[in-house]
Coordinates of N, CA and C in Angstrom, one line a residue:
X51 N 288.3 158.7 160.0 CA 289.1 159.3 159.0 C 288.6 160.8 159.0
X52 N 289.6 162.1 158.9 CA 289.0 163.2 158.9 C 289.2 163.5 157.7
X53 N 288.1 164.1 157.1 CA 287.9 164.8 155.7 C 287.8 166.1 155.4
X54 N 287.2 166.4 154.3 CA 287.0 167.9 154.3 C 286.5 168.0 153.0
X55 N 285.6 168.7 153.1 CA 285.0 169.2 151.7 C 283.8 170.2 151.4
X56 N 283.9 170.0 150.2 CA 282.9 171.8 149.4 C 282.3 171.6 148.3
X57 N 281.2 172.7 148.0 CA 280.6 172.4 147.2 C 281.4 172.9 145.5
X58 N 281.1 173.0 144.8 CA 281.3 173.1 143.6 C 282.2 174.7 143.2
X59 N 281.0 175.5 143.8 CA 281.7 177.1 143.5 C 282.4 177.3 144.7
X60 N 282.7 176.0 145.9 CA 283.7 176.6 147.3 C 282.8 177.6 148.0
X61 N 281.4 177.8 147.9 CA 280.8 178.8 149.1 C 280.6 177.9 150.1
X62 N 280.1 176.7 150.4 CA 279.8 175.8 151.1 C 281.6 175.0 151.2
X63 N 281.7 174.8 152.7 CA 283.3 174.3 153.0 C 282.6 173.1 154.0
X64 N 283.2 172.5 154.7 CA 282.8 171.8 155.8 C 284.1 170.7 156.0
X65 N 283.9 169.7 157.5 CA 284.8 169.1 157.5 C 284.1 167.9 158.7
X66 N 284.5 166.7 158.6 CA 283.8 166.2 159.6 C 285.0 164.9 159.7
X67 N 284.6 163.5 160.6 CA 285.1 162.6 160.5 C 284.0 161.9 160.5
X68 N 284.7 160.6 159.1 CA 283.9 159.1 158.9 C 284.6 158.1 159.2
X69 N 283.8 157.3 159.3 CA 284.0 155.7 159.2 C 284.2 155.3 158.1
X70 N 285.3 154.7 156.9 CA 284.9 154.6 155.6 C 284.4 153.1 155.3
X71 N 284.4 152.5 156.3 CA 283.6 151.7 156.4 C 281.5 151.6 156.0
X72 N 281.6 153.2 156.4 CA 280.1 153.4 156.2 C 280.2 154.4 154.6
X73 N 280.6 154.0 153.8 CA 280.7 154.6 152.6 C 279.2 153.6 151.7
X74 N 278.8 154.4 151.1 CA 277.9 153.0 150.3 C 277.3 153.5 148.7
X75 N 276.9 152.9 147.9 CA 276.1 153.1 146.6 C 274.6 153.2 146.7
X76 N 273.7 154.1 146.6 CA 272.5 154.1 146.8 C 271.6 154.0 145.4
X77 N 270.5 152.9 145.0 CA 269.9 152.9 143.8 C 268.8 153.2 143.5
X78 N 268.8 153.7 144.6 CA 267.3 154.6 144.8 C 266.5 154.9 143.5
X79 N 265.2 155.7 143.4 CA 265.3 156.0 142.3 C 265.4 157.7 142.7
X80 N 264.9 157.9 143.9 CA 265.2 159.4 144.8 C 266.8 159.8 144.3
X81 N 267.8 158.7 144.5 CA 269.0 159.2 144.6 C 269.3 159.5 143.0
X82 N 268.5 158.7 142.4 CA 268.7 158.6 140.7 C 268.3 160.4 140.4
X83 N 267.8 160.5 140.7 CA 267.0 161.7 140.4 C 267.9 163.0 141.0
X84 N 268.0 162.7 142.4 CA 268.5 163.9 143.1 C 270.3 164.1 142.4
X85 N 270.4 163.0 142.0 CA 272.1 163.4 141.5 C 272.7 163.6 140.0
X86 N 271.2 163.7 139.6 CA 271.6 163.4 138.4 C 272.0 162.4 137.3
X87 N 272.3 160.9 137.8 CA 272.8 160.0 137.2 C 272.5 159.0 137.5
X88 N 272.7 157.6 137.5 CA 272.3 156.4 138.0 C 272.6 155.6 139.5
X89 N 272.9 156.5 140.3 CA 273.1 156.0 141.5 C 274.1 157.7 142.3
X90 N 273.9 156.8 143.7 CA 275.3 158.2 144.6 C 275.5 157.7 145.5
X91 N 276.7 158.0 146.4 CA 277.7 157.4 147.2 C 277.9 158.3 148.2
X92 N 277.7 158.0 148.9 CA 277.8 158.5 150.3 C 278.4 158.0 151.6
X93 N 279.2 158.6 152.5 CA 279.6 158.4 153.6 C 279.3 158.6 155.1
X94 N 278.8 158.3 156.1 CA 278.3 159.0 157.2 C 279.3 159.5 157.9
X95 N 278.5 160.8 159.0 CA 279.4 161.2 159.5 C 278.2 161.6 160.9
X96 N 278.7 161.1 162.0 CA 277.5 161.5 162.9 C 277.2 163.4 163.1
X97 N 276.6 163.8 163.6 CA 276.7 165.0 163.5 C 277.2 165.7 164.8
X98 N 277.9 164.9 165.5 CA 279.2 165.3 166.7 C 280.3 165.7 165.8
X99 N 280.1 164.9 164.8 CA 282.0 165.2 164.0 C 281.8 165.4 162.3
X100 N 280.7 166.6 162.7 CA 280.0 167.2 161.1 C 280.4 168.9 161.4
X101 N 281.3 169.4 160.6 CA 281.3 171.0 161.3 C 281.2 171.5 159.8
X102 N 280.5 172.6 159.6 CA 280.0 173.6 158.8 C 281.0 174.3 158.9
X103 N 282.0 174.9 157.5 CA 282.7 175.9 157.9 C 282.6 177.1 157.1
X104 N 282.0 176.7 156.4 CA 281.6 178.3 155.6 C 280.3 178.0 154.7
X105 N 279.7 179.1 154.2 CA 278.2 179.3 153.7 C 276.8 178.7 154.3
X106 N 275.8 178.5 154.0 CA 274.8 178.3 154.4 C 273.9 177.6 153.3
X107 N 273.2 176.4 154.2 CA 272.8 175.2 152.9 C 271.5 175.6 152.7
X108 N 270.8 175.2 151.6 CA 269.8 175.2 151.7 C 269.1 173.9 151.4
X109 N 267.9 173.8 152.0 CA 267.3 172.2 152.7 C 265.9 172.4 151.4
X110 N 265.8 170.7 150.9 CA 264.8 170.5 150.3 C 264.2 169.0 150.8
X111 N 262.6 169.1 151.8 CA 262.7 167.3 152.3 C 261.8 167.0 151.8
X112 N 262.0 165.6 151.1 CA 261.6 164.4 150.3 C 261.3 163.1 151.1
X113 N 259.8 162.9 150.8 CA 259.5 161.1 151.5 C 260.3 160.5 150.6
X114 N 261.0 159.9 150.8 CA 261.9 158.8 150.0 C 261.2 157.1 149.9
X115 N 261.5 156.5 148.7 CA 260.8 155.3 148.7 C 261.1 154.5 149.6
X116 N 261.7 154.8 150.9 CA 261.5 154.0 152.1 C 260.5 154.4 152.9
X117 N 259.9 155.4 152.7 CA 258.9 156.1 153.5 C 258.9 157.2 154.4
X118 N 260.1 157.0 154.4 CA 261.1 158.1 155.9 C 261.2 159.6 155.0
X119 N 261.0 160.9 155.8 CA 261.0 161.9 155.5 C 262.8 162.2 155.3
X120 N 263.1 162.5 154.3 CA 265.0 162.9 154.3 C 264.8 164.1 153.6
X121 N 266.1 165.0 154.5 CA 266.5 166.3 154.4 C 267.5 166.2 153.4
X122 N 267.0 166.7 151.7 CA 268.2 167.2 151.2 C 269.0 168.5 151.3
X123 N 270.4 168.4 151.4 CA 270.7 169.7 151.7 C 271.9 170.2 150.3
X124 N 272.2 171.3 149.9 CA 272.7 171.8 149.1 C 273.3 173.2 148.8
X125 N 274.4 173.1 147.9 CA 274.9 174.9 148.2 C 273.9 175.6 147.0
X126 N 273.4 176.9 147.8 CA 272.4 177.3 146.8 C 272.6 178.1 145.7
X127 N 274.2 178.3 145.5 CA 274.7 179.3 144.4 C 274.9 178.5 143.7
X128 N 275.6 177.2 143.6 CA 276.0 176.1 142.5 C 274.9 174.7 142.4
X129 N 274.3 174.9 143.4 CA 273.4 173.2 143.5 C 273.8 172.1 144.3
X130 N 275.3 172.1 144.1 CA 275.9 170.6 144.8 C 275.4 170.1 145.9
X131 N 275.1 169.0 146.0 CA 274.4 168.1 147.2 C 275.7 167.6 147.7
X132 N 275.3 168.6 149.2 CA 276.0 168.3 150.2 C 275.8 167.2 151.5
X133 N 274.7 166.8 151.9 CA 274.4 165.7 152.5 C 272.9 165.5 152.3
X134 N 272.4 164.1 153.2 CA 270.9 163.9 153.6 C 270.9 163.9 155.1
X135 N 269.6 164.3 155.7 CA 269.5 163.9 156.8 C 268.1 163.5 156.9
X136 N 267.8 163.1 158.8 CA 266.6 162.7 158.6 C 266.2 164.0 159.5
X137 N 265.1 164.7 158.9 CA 264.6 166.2 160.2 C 263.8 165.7 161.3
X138 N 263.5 164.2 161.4 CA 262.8 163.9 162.4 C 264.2 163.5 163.6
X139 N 265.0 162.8 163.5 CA 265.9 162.7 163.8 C 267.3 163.1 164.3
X140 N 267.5 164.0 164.5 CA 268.9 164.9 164.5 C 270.0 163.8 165.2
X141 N 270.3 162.3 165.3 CA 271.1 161.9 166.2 C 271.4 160.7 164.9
X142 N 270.7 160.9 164.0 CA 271.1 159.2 163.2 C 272.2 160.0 162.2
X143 N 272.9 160.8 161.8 CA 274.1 161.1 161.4 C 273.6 161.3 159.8
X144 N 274.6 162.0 159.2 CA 274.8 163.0 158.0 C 275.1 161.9 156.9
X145 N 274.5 161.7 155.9 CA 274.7 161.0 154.7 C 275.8 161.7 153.4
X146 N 277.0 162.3 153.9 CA 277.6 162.9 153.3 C 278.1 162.4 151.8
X147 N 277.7 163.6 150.8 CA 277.8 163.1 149.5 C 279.3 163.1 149.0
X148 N 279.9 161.8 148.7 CA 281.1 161.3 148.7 C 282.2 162.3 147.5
X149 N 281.1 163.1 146.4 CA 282.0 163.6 145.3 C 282.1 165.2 145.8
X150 N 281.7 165.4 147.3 CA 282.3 166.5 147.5 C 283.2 166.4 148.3
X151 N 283.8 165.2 148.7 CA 285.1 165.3 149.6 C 286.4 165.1 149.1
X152 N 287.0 166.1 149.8 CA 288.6 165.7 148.8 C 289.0 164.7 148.8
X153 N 288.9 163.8 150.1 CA 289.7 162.7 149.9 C 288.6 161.4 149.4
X154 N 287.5 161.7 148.5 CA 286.6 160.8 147.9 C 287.8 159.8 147.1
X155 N 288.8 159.5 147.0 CA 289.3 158.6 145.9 C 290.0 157.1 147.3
X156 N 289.6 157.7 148.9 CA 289.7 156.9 149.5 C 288.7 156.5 150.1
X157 N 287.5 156.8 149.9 CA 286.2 156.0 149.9 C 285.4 155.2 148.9
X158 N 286.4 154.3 149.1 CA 285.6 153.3 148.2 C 284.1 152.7 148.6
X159 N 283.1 152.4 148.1 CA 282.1 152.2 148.7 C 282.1 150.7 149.6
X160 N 281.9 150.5 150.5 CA 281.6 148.7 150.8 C 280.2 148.1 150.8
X161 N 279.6 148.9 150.1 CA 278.4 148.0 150.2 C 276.9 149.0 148.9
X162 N 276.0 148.2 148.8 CA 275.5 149.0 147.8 C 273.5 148.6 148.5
X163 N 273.0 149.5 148.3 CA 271.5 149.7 148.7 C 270.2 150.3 147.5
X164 N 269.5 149.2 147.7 CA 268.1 149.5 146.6 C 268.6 149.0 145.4
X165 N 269.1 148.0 145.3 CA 269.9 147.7 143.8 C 268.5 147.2 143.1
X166 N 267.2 147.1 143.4 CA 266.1 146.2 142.9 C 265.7 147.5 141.7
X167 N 266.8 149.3 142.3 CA 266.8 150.1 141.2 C 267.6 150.7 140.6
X168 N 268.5 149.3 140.6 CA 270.0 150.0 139.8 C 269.7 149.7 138.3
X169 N 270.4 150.4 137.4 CA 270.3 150.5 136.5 C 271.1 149.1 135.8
X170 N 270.2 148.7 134.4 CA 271.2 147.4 134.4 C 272.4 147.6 133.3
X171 N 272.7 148.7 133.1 CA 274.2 149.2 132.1 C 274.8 149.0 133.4
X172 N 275.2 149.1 134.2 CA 275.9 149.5 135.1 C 277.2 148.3 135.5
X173 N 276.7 147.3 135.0 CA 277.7 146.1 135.0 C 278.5 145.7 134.0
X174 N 278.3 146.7 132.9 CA 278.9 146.8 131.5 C 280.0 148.1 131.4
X175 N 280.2 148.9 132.7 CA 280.7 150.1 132.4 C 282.0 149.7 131.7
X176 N 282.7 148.6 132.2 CA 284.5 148.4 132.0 C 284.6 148.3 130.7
X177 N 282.7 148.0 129.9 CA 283.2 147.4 128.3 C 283.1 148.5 127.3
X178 N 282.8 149.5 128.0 CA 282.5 150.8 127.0 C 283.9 151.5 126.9
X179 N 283.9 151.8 125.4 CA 285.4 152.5 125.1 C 285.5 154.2 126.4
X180 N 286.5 154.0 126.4 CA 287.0 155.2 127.4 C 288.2 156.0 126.9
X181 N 288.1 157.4 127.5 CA 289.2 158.1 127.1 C 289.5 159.2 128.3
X182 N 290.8 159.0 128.7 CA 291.3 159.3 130.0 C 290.8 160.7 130.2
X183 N 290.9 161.7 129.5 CA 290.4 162.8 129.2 C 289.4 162.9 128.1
X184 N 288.7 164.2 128.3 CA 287.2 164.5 126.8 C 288.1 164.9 125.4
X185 N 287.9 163.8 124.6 CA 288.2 163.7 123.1 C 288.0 165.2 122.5
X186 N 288.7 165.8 122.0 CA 289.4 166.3 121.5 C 288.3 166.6 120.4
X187 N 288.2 168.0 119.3 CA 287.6 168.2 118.3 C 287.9 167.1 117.5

């Protein structure tokens, strides 16, 4: 599937093709941390069919509780996390962060990883009141 996507302020662009097959939920507590919230979703993309098309990332690498050294990468005017890699590695493909791609509403995830640190609200989300848009003064 070819995609396309950017960071937050659009200085960082890119485009690559996935498998959305390889879409997933990560429960890391790394991922918990690095995104802000209780989990992140990501899609691979090998880095044959990963193209940079505008700005320049900047890299922060983290031993992750698997033990493996991973490259966070990010736009450095707005923050948005734009993929992981591994720097030892350059052949095992791009962990592309799924809320920067446009067509993120057709990657649904198929599978979920480290759930032993998922959060346990997280199976209650459907029972909490919602409002399609932010409420109003």
């Amino acid at each position: 599937m070819k995609i396309e996507g950017c960071c937050h302020c659009g200085l960082v662009t890119y485009e690559a093709e996935v498998d959305p097959e390889s879409a997933t939920i990560c429960h890391c507590t790394d991922c918990q941390t690095l995104s802000g919230t209780a989990f992140r979703t990501s899609v691979v993309a090998q880095p044959r069919n990963f193209r940079l098309l505008s700005g320049e990332l900047k890299t922060y690498v983290k031993v992750g509780d698997s033990g493996r050294r991973r490259e966070q990468t990010f736009c450095p005017t707005c923050g948005a996390p734009i993929y992981s890699a591994s720097p030892d590695d350059r052949t095992s493909g791009y962990n592309l962060r799924i809320g920067t791609i446009r067509q993120r509403d057709q990657l649904a995830p198929r599978a979920q990883i480290w759930r032993r640190s998922a959060q346990p609200w997280i199976a209650g989300l459907d029972k909490i009141p919602g409002a399609e848009t932010e409420p109003g003064p």
